[in-house]
Coordinates of C-alpha atoms in Angstrom, one line a residue:
X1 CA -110.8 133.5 -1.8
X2 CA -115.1 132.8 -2.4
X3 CA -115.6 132.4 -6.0
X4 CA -118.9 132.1 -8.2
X5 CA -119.1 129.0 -9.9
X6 CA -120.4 128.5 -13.2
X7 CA -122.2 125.6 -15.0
X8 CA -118.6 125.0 -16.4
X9 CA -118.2 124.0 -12.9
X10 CA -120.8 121.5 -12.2
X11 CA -117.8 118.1 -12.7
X12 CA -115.7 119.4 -10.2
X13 CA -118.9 120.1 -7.8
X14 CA -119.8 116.2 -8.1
X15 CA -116.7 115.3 -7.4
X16 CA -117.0 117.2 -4.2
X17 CA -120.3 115.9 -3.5
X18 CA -119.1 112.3 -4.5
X19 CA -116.0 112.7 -2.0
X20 CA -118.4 114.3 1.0
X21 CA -121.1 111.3 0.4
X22 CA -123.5 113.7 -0.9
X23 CA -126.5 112.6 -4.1
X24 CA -126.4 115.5 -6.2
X25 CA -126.5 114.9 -9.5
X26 CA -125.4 116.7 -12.7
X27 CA -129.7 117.0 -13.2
X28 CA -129.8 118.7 -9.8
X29 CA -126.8 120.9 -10.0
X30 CA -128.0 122.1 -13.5
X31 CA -131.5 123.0 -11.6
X32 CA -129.5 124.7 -9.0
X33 CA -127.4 126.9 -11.4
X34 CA -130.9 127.9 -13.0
X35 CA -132.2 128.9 -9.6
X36 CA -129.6 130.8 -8.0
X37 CA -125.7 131.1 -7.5
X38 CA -123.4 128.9 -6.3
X39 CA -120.0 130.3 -4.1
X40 CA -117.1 128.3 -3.5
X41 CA -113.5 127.9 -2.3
X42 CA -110.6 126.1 -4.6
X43 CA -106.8 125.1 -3.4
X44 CA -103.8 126.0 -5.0
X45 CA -104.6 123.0 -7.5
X46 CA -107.6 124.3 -8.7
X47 CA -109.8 122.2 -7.1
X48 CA -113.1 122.8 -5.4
X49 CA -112.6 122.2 -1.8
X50 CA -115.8 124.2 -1.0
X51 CA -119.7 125.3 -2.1
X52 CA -122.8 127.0 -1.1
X53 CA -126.1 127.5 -3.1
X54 CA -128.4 130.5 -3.1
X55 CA -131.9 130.5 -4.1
X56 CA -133.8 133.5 -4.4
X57 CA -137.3 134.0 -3.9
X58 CA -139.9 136.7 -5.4
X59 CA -141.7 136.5 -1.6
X60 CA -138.4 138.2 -0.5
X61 CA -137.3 135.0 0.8
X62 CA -133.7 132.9 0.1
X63 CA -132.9 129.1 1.0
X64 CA -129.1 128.5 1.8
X65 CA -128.1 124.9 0.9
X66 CA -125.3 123.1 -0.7
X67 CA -123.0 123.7 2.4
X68 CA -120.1 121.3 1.3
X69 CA -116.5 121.9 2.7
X70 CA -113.9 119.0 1.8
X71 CA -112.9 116.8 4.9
X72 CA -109.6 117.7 4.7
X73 CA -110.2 121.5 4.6
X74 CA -112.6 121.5 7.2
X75 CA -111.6 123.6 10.6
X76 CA -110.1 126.0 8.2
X77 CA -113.4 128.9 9.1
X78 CA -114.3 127.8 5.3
X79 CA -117.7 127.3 6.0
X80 CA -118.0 130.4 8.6
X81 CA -116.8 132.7 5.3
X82 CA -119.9 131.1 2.7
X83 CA -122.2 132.1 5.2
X84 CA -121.3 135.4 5.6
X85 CA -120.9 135.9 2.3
X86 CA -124.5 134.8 1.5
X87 CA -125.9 136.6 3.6
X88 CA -124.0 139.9 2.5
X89 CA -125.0 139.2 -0.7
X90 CA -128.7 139.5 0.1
X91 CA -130.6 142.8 0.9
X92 CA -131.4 143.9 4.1
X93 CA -135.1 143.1 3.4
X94 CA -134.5 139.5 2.3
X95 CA -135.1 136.7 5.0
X96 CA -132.7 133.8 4.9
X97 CA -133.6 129.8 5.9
X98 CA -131.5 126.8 5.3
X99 CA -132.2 123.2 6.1
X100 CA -129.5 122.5 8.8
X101 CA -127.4 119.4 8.9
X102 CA -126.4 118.2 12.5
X103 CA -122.9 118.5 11.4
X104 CA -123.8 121.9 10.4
X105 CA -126.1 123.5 13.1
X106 CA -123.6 124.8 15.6
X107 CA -122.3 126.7 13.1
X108 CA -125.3 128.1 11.8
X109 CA -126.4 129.1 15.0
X110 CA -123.2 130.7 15.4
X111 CA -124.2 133.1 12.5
X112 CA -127.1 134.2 13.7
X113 CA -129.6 131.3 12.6
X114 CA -131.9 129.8 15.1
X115 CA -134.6 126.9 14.2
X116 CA -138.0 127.8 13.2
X117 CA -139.0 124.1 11.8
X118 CA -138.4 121.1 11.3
X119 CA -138.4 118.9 7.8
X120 CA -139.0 115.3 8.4
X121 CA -136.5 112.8 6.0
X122 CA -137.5 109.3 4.9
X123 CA -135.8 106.9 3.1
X124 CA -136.8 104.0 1.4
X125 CA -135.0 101.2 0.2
X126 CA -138.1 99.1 -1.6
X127 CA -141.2 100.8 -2.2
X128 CA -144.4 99.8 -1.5
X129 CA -147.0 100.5 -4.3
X130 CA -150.8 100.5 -3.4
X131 CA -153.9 100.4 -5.2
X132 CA -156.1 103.5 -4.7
X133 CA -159.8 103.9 -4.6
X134 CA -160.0 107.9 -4.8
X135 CA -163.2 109.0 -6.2
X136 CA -162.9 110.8 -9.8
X137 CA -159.5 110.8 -9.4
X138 CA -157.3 109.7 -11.8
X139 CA -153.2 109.6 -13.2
X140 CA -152.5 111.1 -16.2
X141 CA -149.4 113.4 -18.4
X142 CA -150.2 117.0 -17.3
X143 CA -150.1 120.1 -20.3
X144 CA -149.6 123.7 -19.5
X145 CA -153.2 124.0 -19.7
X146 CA -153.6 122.2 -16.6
X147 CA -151.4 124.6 -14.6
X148 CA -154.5 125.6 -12.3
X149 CA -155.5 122.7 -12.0
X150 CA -152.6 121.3 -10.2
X151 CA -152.9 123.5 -7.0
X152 CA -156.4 120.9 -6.5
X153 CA -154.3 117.7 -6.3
X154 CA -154.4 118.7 -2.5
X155 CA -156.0 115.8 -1.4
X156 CA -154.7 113.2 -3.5
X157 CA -150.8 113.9 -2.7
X158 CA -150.0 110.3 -1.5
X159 CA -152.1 108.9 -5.1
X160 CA -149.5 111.5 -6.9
X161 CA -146.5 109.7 -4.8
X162 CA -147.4 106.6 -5.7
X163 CA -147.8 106.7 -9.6
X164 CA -144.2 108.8 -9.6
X165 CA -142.9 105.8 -7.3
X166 CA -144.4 102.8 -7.9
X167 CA -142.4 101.7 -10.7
X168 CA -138.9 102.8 -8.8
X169 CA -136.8 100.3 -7.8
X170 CA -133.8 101.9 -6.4
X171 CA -133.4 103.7 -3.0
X172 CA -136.2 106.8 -2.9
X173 CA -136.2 109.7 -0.3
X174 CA -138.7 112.5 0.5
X175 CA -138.2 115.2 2.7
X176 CA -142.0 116.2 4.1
X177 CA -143.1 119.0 5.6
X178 CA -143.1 118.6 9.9
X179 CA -147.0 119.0 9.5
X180 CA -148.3 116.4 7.7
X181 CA -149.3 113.7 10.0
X182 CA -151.8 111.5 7.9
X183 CA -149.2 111.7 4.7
X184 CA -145.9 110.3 7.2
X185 CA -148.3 107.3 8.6
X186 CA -149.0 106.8 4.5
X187 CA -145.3 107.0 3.7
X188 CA -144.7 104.6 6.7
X189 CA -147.3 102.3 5.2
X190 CA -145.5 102.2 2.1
X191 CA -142.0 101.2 3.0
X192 CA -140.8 104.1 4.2
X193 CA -138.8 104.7 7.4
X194 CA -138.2 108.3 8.8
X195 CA -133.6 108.7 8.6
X196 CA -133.9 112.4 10.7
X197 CA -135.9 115.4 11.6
X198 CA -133.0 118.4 10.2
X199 CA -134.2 122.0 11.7
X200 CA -135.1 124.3 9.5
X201 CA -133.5 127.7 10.5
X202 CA -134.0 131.4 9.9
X203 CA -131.7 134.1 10.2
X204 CA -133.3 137.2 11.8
X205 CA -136.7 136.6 11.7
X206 CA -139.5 133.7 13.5
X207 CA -141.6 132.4 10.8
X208 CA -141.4 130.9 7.8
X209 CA -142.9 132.2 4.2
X210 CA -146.3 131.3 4.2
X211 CA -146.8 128.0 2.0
X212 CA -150.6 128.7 1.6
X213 CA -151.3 125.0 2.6
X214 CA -150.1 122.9 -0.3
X215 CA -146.4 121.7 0.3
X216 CA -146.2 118.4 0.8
X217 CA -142.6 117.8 0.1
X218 CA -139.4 119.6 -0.9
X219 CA -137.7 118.9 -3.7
X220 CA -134.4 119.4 -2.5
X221 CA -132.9 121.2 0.9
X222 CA -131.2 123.6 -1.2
X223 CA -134.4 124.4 -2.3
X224 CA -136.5 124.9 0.8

């Protein structure tokens, strides 16, 4: 049976992510909860053998993400039942996109998705800072009153990278948009080495929401 999960919920979902070899953290899942609903399956112990994420978008959009079904529960039409529940749980006018995993995308397909993207996936192990020469362009805490502001940092998304990076000394990952050439050869530049290009898929409809040209990167697949 699909339960909702609560924030009560969120140890037993990292030790499903923990046993699958999936990063969330207790930071992300809390972000997740705040987002959107998270489905699940548990056995007979109690124990969550299953999950699926929802986020819901005022553009009459949703990302599907989270797809976790325990190794030894798998081939058990588990994940089959999530995504038919998710998408029964959204109105008729709501388009519905997930980030695929290749383990994943025959059975997305199988429900009805079919890719309309891509998302390219670098990792990097050591990162690379670099000094900048951007002109009148400079690093500094940001205040609500800057809010506006922000949407201008266009052209100084690798500068913004960097200064969140630089000073990172464990492995780092970005997930970049398919489109942005000139930021990937940056990335590349700075240590980075592009792991996989995971479709993004739609369900019933071609195109994605528009992004208005500034997304860079995602801040998690769950999110979109």
């Amino acid at each position: 049976m699909i339960e909702r999960f609560s924030e009560k919920d969120i140890k037993d979902l990292l030790v499903l992510s923990k046993l699958e070899k999936w990063d969330y953290s207790e930071a992300d899942l809390h972000t997740i909860f705040s987002s959107g609903d998270v489905f699940g399956h548990r056995n007979e112990k109690g124990n969550i053998v299953s999950s699926v994420a929802v986020i819901l978008y005022k553009n009459q959009s949703a990302f599907i993400g989270m797809v976790i079904v325990r190794k030894d529960y798998r081939k058990q039409g588990l994940a089959g039942q999530l995504m038919k529940h998710c998408l029964q749980t959204l109105s008729p006018e709501v388009n519905a996109y997930l980030i695929a995993t290749k383990e994943g995308e025959h059975l997305y397909k199988k429900a009805g998705f079919k890719t309309v993207d891509y998302v390219s996936k670098y990792i990097s192990s050591e990162y690379i800072p670099r000094a900048f020469k951007a002109s009148g362009v400079y690093t500094r805490s940001l205040t609500r009153r800057d809010f506006k502001e922000v949407v201008k940092l266009d052209e100084a998304a690798m500068l913004v990278i960097d200064e969140l990076a630089k000073n990172y000394k464990e492995k780092l990952r970005i997930d970049l948009s398919s489109h942005e050439e000139t930021l990937k050869k940056l990335m590349e530049n700075h240590g980075f080495q592009l792991q996989n290009e995971p479709p993004v898929m739609a369900y019933g409809v071609n195109p994605l929401p528009a992004r208005q040209g500034n997304l860079f990167a995602i801040a998690a697949q769950a999110f979109g």
